[in-house]
């Protein structure tokens, strides 16, 4: 039995390149000569239609809606209300995160990260340490986004 397995393995090893070339060629011919492909192209693309414009990619960027201090205030308060450790009844613009709302330093970092996600820019650690009230965050984002009112 072992001799039969060895001889079969040797035959496969010697002919592996032939088997590989045949399989590759057969697969390529099958894909290349697919008659359904031409029929689909005739149905979807008339003769006068060029494929080139559809292959060109365009990227269109735009700025978000223009921000005002009212919009920034509403978004900041919404993010803070949705944070599970903040009591919405105690939340005011002048509420201190640690003293009034009872957040610890890790919660403060999570709040700052939520603000970064909401407004789409990174707040450096040095600035984040100074943002201890919602009004501080609103003023900082307004200055950063150049909102003047």
PDB file of N, CA and C in Angstrom, residues 72-136:
ATOM      1  N   UNK A  72     -23.374  74.388  18.279  1.00  0.00           N
ATOM      2  CA  UNK A  72     -22.308  73.745  19.063  1.00  0.00           C
ATOM      3  C   UNK A  72     -22.814  73.424  20.467  1.00  0.00           C
ATOM      4  N   UNK A  73     -23.518  74.377  21.090  1.00  0.00           N
ATOM      5  CA  UNK A  73     -24.047  74.149  22.438  1.00  0.00           C
ATOM      6  C   UNK A  73     -25.010  72.964  22.456  1.00  0.00           C
ATOM      7  N   UNK A  74     -25.904  72.914  21.480  1.00  0.00           N
ATOM      8  CA  UNK A  74     -26.869  71.810  21.435  1.00  0.00           C
ATOM      9  C   UNK A  74     -26.176  70.464  21.246  1.00  0.00           C
ATOM     10  N   UNK A  75     -25.168  70.418  20.381  1.00  0.00           N
ATOM     11  CA  UNK A  75     -24.460  69.156  20.138  1.00  0.00           C
ATOM     12  C   UNK A  75     -23.649  68.725  21.351  1.00  0.00           C
ATOM     13  N   UNK A  76     -23.004  69.676  22.026  1.00  0.00           N
ATOM     14  CA  UNK A  76     -22.225  69.346  23.226  1.00  0.00           C
ATOM     15  C   UNK A  76     -23.147  68.828  24.323  1.00  0.00           C
ATOM     16  N   UNK A  77     -24.259  69.509  24.542  1.00  0.00           N
ATOM     17  CA  UNK A  77     -25.190  69.067  25.582  1.00  0.00           C
ATOM     18  C   UNK A  77     -25.817  67.718  25.240  1.00  0.00           C
ATOM     19  N   UNK A  78     -26.072  67.472  23.958  1.00  0.00           N
ATOM     20  CA  UNK A  78     -26.619  66.178  23.557  1.00  0.00           C
ATOM     21  C   UNK A  78     -25.631  65.046  23.828  1.00  0.00           C
ATOM     22  N   UNK A  79     -24.364  65.275  23.485  1.00  0.00           N
ATOM     23  CA  UNK A  79     -23.341  64.252  23.750  1.00  0.00           C
ATOM     24  C   UNK A  79     -23.231  63.994  25.246  1.00  0.00           C
ATOM     25  N   UNK A  80     -23.268  65.046  26.043  1.00  0.00           N
ATOM     26  CA  UNK A  80     -23.164  64.874  27.491  1.00  0.00           C
ATOM     27  C   UNK A  80     -24.402  64.189  28.075  1.00  0.00           C
ATOM     28  N   UNK A  81     -25.584  64.498  27.543  1.00  0.00           N
ATOM     29  CA  UNK A  81     -26.797  63.838  28.037  1.00  0.00           C
ATOM     30  C   UNK A  81     -26.805  62.356  27.682  1.00  0.00           C
ATOM     31  N   UNK A  82     -26.225  62.012  26.551  1.00  0.00           N
ATOM     32  CA  UNK A  82     -26.191  60.611  26.130  1.00  0.00           C
ATOM     33  C   UNK A  82     -25.120  59.807  26.851  1.00  0.00           C
ATOM     34  N   UNK A  83     -24.195  60.497  27.530  1.00  0.00           N
ATOM     35  CA  UNK A  83     -23.169  59.789  28.292  1.00  0.00           C
ATOM     36  C   UNK A  83     -23.832  59.212  29.534  1.00  0.00           C
ATOM     37  N   UNK A  84     -23.655  57.922  29.762  1.00  0.00           N
ATOM     38  CA  UNK A  84     -24.423  57.219  30.792  1.00  0.00           C
ATOM     39  C   UNK A  84     -24.103  57.642  32.222  1.00  0.00           C
ATOM     40  N   UNK A  85     -22.957  58.234  32.477  1.00  0.00           N
ATOM     41  CA  UNK A  85     -22.593  58.600  33.850  1.00  0.00           C
ATOM     42  C   UNK A  85     -22.955  60.041  34.205  1.00  0.00           C
ATOM     43  N   UNK A  86     -23.548  60.757  33.262  1.00  0.00           N
ATOM     44  CA  UNK A  86     -23.938  62.144  33.516  1.00  0.00           C
ATOM     45  C   UNK A  86     -25.435  62.184  33.799  1.00  0.00           C
ATOM     46  N   UNK A  87     -25.790  62.792  34.921  1.00  0.00           N
ATOM     47  CA  UNK A  87     -27.195  62.978  35.274  1.00  0.00           C
ATOM     48  C   UNK A  87     -27.709  64.200  34.519  1.00  0.00           C
ATOM     49  N   UNK A  88     -28.708  63.998  33.672  1.00  0.00           N
ATOM     50  CA  UNK A  88     -29.212  65.080  32.828  1.00  0.00           C
ATOM     51  C   UNK A  88     -29.847  66.205  33.648  1.00  0.00           C
ATOM     52  N   UNK A  89     -30.339  65.893  34.844  1.00  0.00           N
ATOM     53  CA  UNK A  89     -30.955  66.924  35.684  1.00  0.00           C
ATOM     54  C   UNK A  89     -29.916  67.894  36.239  1.00  0.00           C
ATOM     55  N   UNK A  90     -28.721  67.411  36.516  1.00  0.00           N
ATOM     56  CA  UNK A  90     -27.660  68.254  37.070  1.00  0.00           C
ATOM     57  C   UNK A  90     -26.873  68.993  35.989  1.00  0.00           C
ATOM     58  N   UNK A  91     -27.069  68.618  34.738  1.00  0.00           N
ATOM     59  CA  UNK A  91     -26.258  69.169  33.650  1.00  0.00           C
ATOM     60  C   UNK A  91     -26.690  70.589  33.302  1.00  0.00           C
ATOM     61  N   UNK A  92     -25.750  71.509  33.418  1.00  0.00           N
ATOM     62  CA  UNK A  92     -25.930  72.901  33.018  1.00  0.00           C
ATOM     63  C   UNK A  92     -24.668  73.318  32.284  1.00  0.00           C
ATOM     64  N   UNK A  93     -24.685  74.492  31.701  1.00  0.00           N
ATOM     65  CA  UNK A  93     -23.499  74.955  30.984  1.00  0.00           C
ATOM     66  C   UNK A  93     -22.329  75.207  31.927  1.00  0.00           C
ATOM     67  N   UNK A  94     -22.615  75.561  33.180  1.00  0.00           N
ATOM     68  CA  UNK A  94     -21.545  75.860  34.133  1.00  0.00           C
ATOM     69  C   UNK A  94     -21.253  74.703  35.076  1.00  0.00           C
ATOM     70  N   UNK A  95     -21.802  73.534  34.824  1.00  0.00           N
ATOM     71  CA  UNK A  95     -21.558  72.376  35.696  1.00  0.00           C
ATOM     72  C   UNK A  95     -20.125  71.894  35.532  1.00  0.00           C
ATOM     73  N   UNK A  96     -19.447  71.730  36.651  1.00  0.00           N
ATOM     74  CA  UNK A  96     -18.081  71.196  36.642  1.00  0.00           C
ATOM     75  C   UNK A  96     -18.173  69.681  36.541  1.00  0.00           C
ATOM     76  N   UNK A  97     -17.381  69.098  35.626  1.00  0.00           N
ATOM     77  CA  UNK A  97     -17.481  67.653  35.393  1.00  0.00           C
ATOM     78  C   UNK A  97     -17.163  66.840  36.646  1.00  0.00           C
ATOM     79  N   UNK A  98     -16.141  67.246  37.371  1.00  0.00           N
ATOM     80  CA  UNK A  98     -15.687  66.451  38.516  1.00  0.00           C
ATOM     81  C   UNK A  98     -16.458  66.824  39.783  1.00  0.00           C
ATOM     82  N   UNK A  99     -16.565  68.121  40.065  1.00  0.00           N
ATOM     83  CA  UNK A  99     -17.195  68.556  41.318  1.00  0.00           C
ATOM     84  C   UNK A  99     -18.719  68.428  41.293  1.00  0.00           C
ATOM     85  N   UNK A 100     -19.363  68.882  40.215  1.00  0.00           N
ATOM     86  CA  UNK A 100     -20.826  68.912  40.173  1.00  0.00           C
ATOM     87  C   UNK A 100     -21.442  67.619  39.633  1.00  0.00           C
ATOM     88  N   UNK A 101     -20.819  67.044  38.610  1.00  0.00           N
ATOM     89  CA  UNK A 101     -21.412  65.867  37.964  1.00  0.00           C
ATOM     90  C   UNK A 101     -20.847  64.551  38.484  1.00  0.00           C
ATOM     91  N   UNK A 102     -19.780  64.610  39.277  1.00  0.00           N
ATOM     92  CA  UNK A 102     -19.227  63.407  39.891  1.00  0.00           C
ATOM     93  C   UNK A 102     -18.452  62.498  38.952  1.00  0.00           C
ATOM     94  N   UNK A 103     -17.892  63.053  37.896  1.00  0.00           N
ATOM     95  CA  UNK A 103     -17.088  62.243  36.977  1.00  0.00           C
ATOM     96  C   UNK A 103     -15.658  62.163  37.484  1.00  0.00           C
ATOM     97  N   UNK A 104     -14.986  61.064  37.216  1.00  0.00           N
ATOM     98  CA  UNK A 104     -13.570  60.970  37.562  1.00  0.00           C
ATOM     99  C   UNK A 104     -12.731  61.318  36.330  1.00  0.00           C
ATOM    100  N   UNK A 105     -11.416  61.217  36.468  1.00  0.00           N
ATOM    101  CA  UNK A 105     -10.532  61.645  35.383  1.00  0.00           C
ATOM    102  C   UNK A 105     -10.693  60.774  34.138  1.00  0.00           C
ATOM    103  N   UNK A 106     -10.957  59.490  34.312  1.00  0.00           N
ATOM    104  CA  UNK A 106     -11.164  58.610  33.163  1.00  0.00           C
ATOM    105  C   UNK A 106     -12.457  58.971  32.429  1.00  0.00           C
ATOM    106  N   UNK A 107     -13.488  59.301  33.187  1.00  0.00           N
ATOM    107  CA  UNK A 107     -14.741  59.746  32.570  1.00  0.00           C
ATOM    108  C   UNK A 107     -14.529  61.053  31.806  1.00  0.00           C
ATOM    109  N   UNK A 108     -13.712  61.933  32.367  1.00  0.00           N
ATOM    110  CA  UNK A 108     -13.410  63.199  31.695  1.00  0.00           C
ATOM    111  C   UNK A 108     -12.729  62.938  30.361  1.00  0.00           C
ATOM    112  N   UNK A 109     -11.801  61.993  30.337  1.00  0.00           N
ATOM    113  CA  UNK A 109     -11.116  61.645  29.084  1.00  0.00           C
ATOM    114  C   UNK A 109     -12.119  61.080  28.078  1.00  0.00           C
ATOM    115  N   UNK A 110     -13.051  60.249  28.536  1.00  0.00           N
ATOM    116  CA  UNK A 110     -14.061  59.687  27.637  1.00  0.00           C
ATOM    117  C   UNK A 110     -14.976  60.770  27.080  1.00  0.00           C
ATOM    118  N   UNK A 111     -15.302  61.768  27.891  1.00  0.00           N
ATOM    119  CA  UNK A 111     -16.125  62.879  27.416  1.00  0.00           C
ATOM    120  C   UNK A 111     -15.379  63.654  26.337  1.00  0.00           C
ATOM    121  N   UNK A 112     -14.103  63.914  26.560  1.00  0.00           N
ATOM    122  CA  UNK A 112     -13.311  64.642  25.566  1.00  0.00           C
ATOM    123  C   UNK A 112     -13.210  63.833  24.276  1.00  0.00           C
ATOM    124  N   UNK A 113     -13.027  62.521  24.383  1.00  0.00           N
ATOM    125  CA  UNK A 113     -12.965  61.678  23.185  1.00  0.00           C
ATOM    126  C   UNK A 113     -14.301  61.679  22.443  1.00  0.00           C
ATOM    127  N   UNK A 114     -15.401  61.716  23.174  1.00  0.00           N
ATOM    128  CA  UNK A 114     -16.719  61.791  22.534  1.00  0.00           C
ATOM    129  C   UNK A 114     -16.879  63.113  21.788  1.00  0.00           C
ATOM    130  N   UNK A 115     -16.338  64.193  22.354  1.00  0.00           N
ATOM    131  CA  UNK A 115     -16.387  65.490  21.672  1.00  0.00           C
ATOM    132  C   UNK A 115     -15.521  65.474  20.413  1.00  0.00           C
ATOM    133  N   UNK A 116     -14.369  64.812  20.488  1.00  0.00           N
ATOM    134  CA  UNK A 116     -13.517  64.682  19.300  1.00  0.00           C
ATOM    135  C   UNK A 116     -14.250  63.936  18.195  1.00  0.00           C
ATOM    136  N   UNK A 117     -14.942  62.872  18.559  1.00  0.00           N
ATOM    137  CA  UNK A 117     -15.701  62.109  17.564  1.00  0.00           C
ATOM    138  C   UNK A 117     -16.863  62.920  17.004  1.00  0.00           C
ATOM    139  N   UNK A 118     -17.507  63.679  17.840  1.00  0.00           N
ATOM    140  CA  UNK A 118     -18.675  64.447  17.408  1.00  0.00           C
ATOM    141  C   UNK A 118     -18.298  65.559  16.438  1.00  0.00           C
ATOM    142  N   UNK A 119     -17.178  66.238  16.713  1.00  0.00           N
ATOM    143  CA  UNK A 119     -16.820  67.396  15.906  1.00  0.00           C
ATOM    144  C   UNK A 119     -15.710  67.116  14.901  1.00  0.00           C
ATOM    145  N   UNK A 120     -15.124  65.932  14.937  1.00  0.00           N
ATOM    146  CA  UNK A 120     -14.214  65.512  13.877  1.00  0.00           C
ATOM    147  C   UNK A 120     -12.820  66.093  13.922  1.00  0.00           C
ATOM    148  N   UNK A 121     -12.329  66.444  15.073  1.00  0.00           N
ATOM    149  CA  UNK A 121     -10.926  66.860  15.189  1.00  0.00           C
ATOM    150  C   UNK A 121     -10.399  66.437  16.547  1.00  0.00           C
ATOM    151  N   UNK A 122      -9.071  66.399  16.632  1.00  0.00           N
ATOM    152  CA  UNK A 122      -8.433  65.938  17.863  1.00  0.00           C
ATOM    153  C   UNK A 122      -8.167  67.116  18.790  1.00  0.00           C
ATOM    154  N   UNK A 123      -8.423  66.905  20.052  1.00  0.00           N
ATOM    155  CA  UNK A 123      -8.155  67.915  21.071  1.00  0.00           C
ATOM    156  C   UNK A 123      -6.882  67.499  21.788  1.00  0.00           C
ATOM    157  N   UNK A 124      -5.831  68.323  21.742  1.00  0.00           N
ATOM    158  CA  UNK A 124      -4.576  67.956  22.412  1.00  0.00           C
ATOM    159  C   UNK A 124      -4.772  67.794  23.919  1.00  0.00           C
ATOM    160  N   UNK A 125      -3.931  66.965  24.528  1.00  0.00           N
ATOM    161  CA  UNK A 125      -4.059  66.668  25.957  1.00  0.00           C
ATOM    162  C   UNK A 125      -3.932  67.916  26.822  1.00  0.00           C
ATOM    163  N   UNK A 126      -3.045  68.823  26.437  1.00  0.00           N
ATOM    164  CA  UNK A 126      -2.872  70.054  27.208  1.00  0.00           C
ATOM    165  C   UNK A 126      -4.131  70.896  27.226  1.00  0.00           C
ATOM    166  N   UNK A 127      -4.826  70.939  26.099  1.00  0.00           N
ATOM    167  CA  UNK A 127      -6.087  71.683  26.042  1.00  0.00           C
ATOM    168  C   UNK A 127      -7.209  70.919  26.735  1.00  0.00           C
ATOM    169  N   UNK A 128      -7.186  69.594  26.622  1.00  0.00           N
ATOM    170  CA  UNK A 128      -8.256  68.775  27.205  1.00  0.00           C
ATOM    171  C   UNK A 128      -8.289  68.899  28.722  1.00  0.00           C
ATOM    172  N   UNK A 129      -7.128  69.078  29.347  1.00  0.00           N
ATOM    173  CA  UNK A 129      -7.079  69.211  30.806  1.00  0.00           C
ATOM    174  C   UNK A 129      -7.772  70.478  31.287  1.00  0.00           C
ATOM    175  N   UNK A 130      -7.857  71.483  30.422  1.00  0.00           N
ATOM    176  CA  UNK A 130      -8.479  72.754  30.798  1.00  0.00           C
ATOM    177  C   UNK A 130      -9.989  72.769  30.557  1.00  0.00           C
ATOM    178  N   UNK A 131     -10.506  71.789  29.837  1.00  0.00           N
ATOM    179  CA  UNK A 131     -11.929  71.758  29.493  1.00  0.00           C
ATOM    180  C   UNK A 131     -12.693  70.995  30.572  1.00  0.00           C
ATOM    181  N   UNK A 132     -13.083  71.700  31.620  1.00  0.00           N
ATOM    182  CA  UNK A 132     -13.715  71.067  32.771  1.00  0.00           C
ATOM    183  C   UNK A 132     -15.204  71.356  32.883  1.00  0.00           C
ATOM    184  N   UNK A 133     -15.737  72.180  32.003  1.00  0.00           N
ATOM    185  CA  UNK A 133     -17.157  72.521  32.018  1.00  0.00           C
ATOM    186  C   UNK A 133     -17.678  72.488  30.578  1.00  0.00           C
ATOM    187  N   UNK A 134     -18.967  72.264  30.393  1.00  0.00           N
ATOM    188  CA  UNK A 134     -19.516  72.313  29.033  1.00  0.00           C
ATOM    189  C   UNK A 134     -19.304  73.661  28.350  1.00  0.00           C
ATOM    190  N   UNK A 135     -19.367  74.755  29.109  1.00  0.00           N
ATOM    191  CA  UNK A 135     -19.149  76.066  28.492  1.00  0.00           C
ATOM    192  C   UNK A 135     -17.711  76.213  27.997  1.00  0.00           C
ATOM    193  N   UNK A 136     -16.749  75.576  28.683  1.00  0.00           N
ATOM    194  CA  UNK A 136     -15.360  75.599  28.214  1.00  0.00           C
ATOM    195  C   UNK A 136     -15.225  74.852  26.888  1.00  0.00           C
TER     196      UNK A 136
END
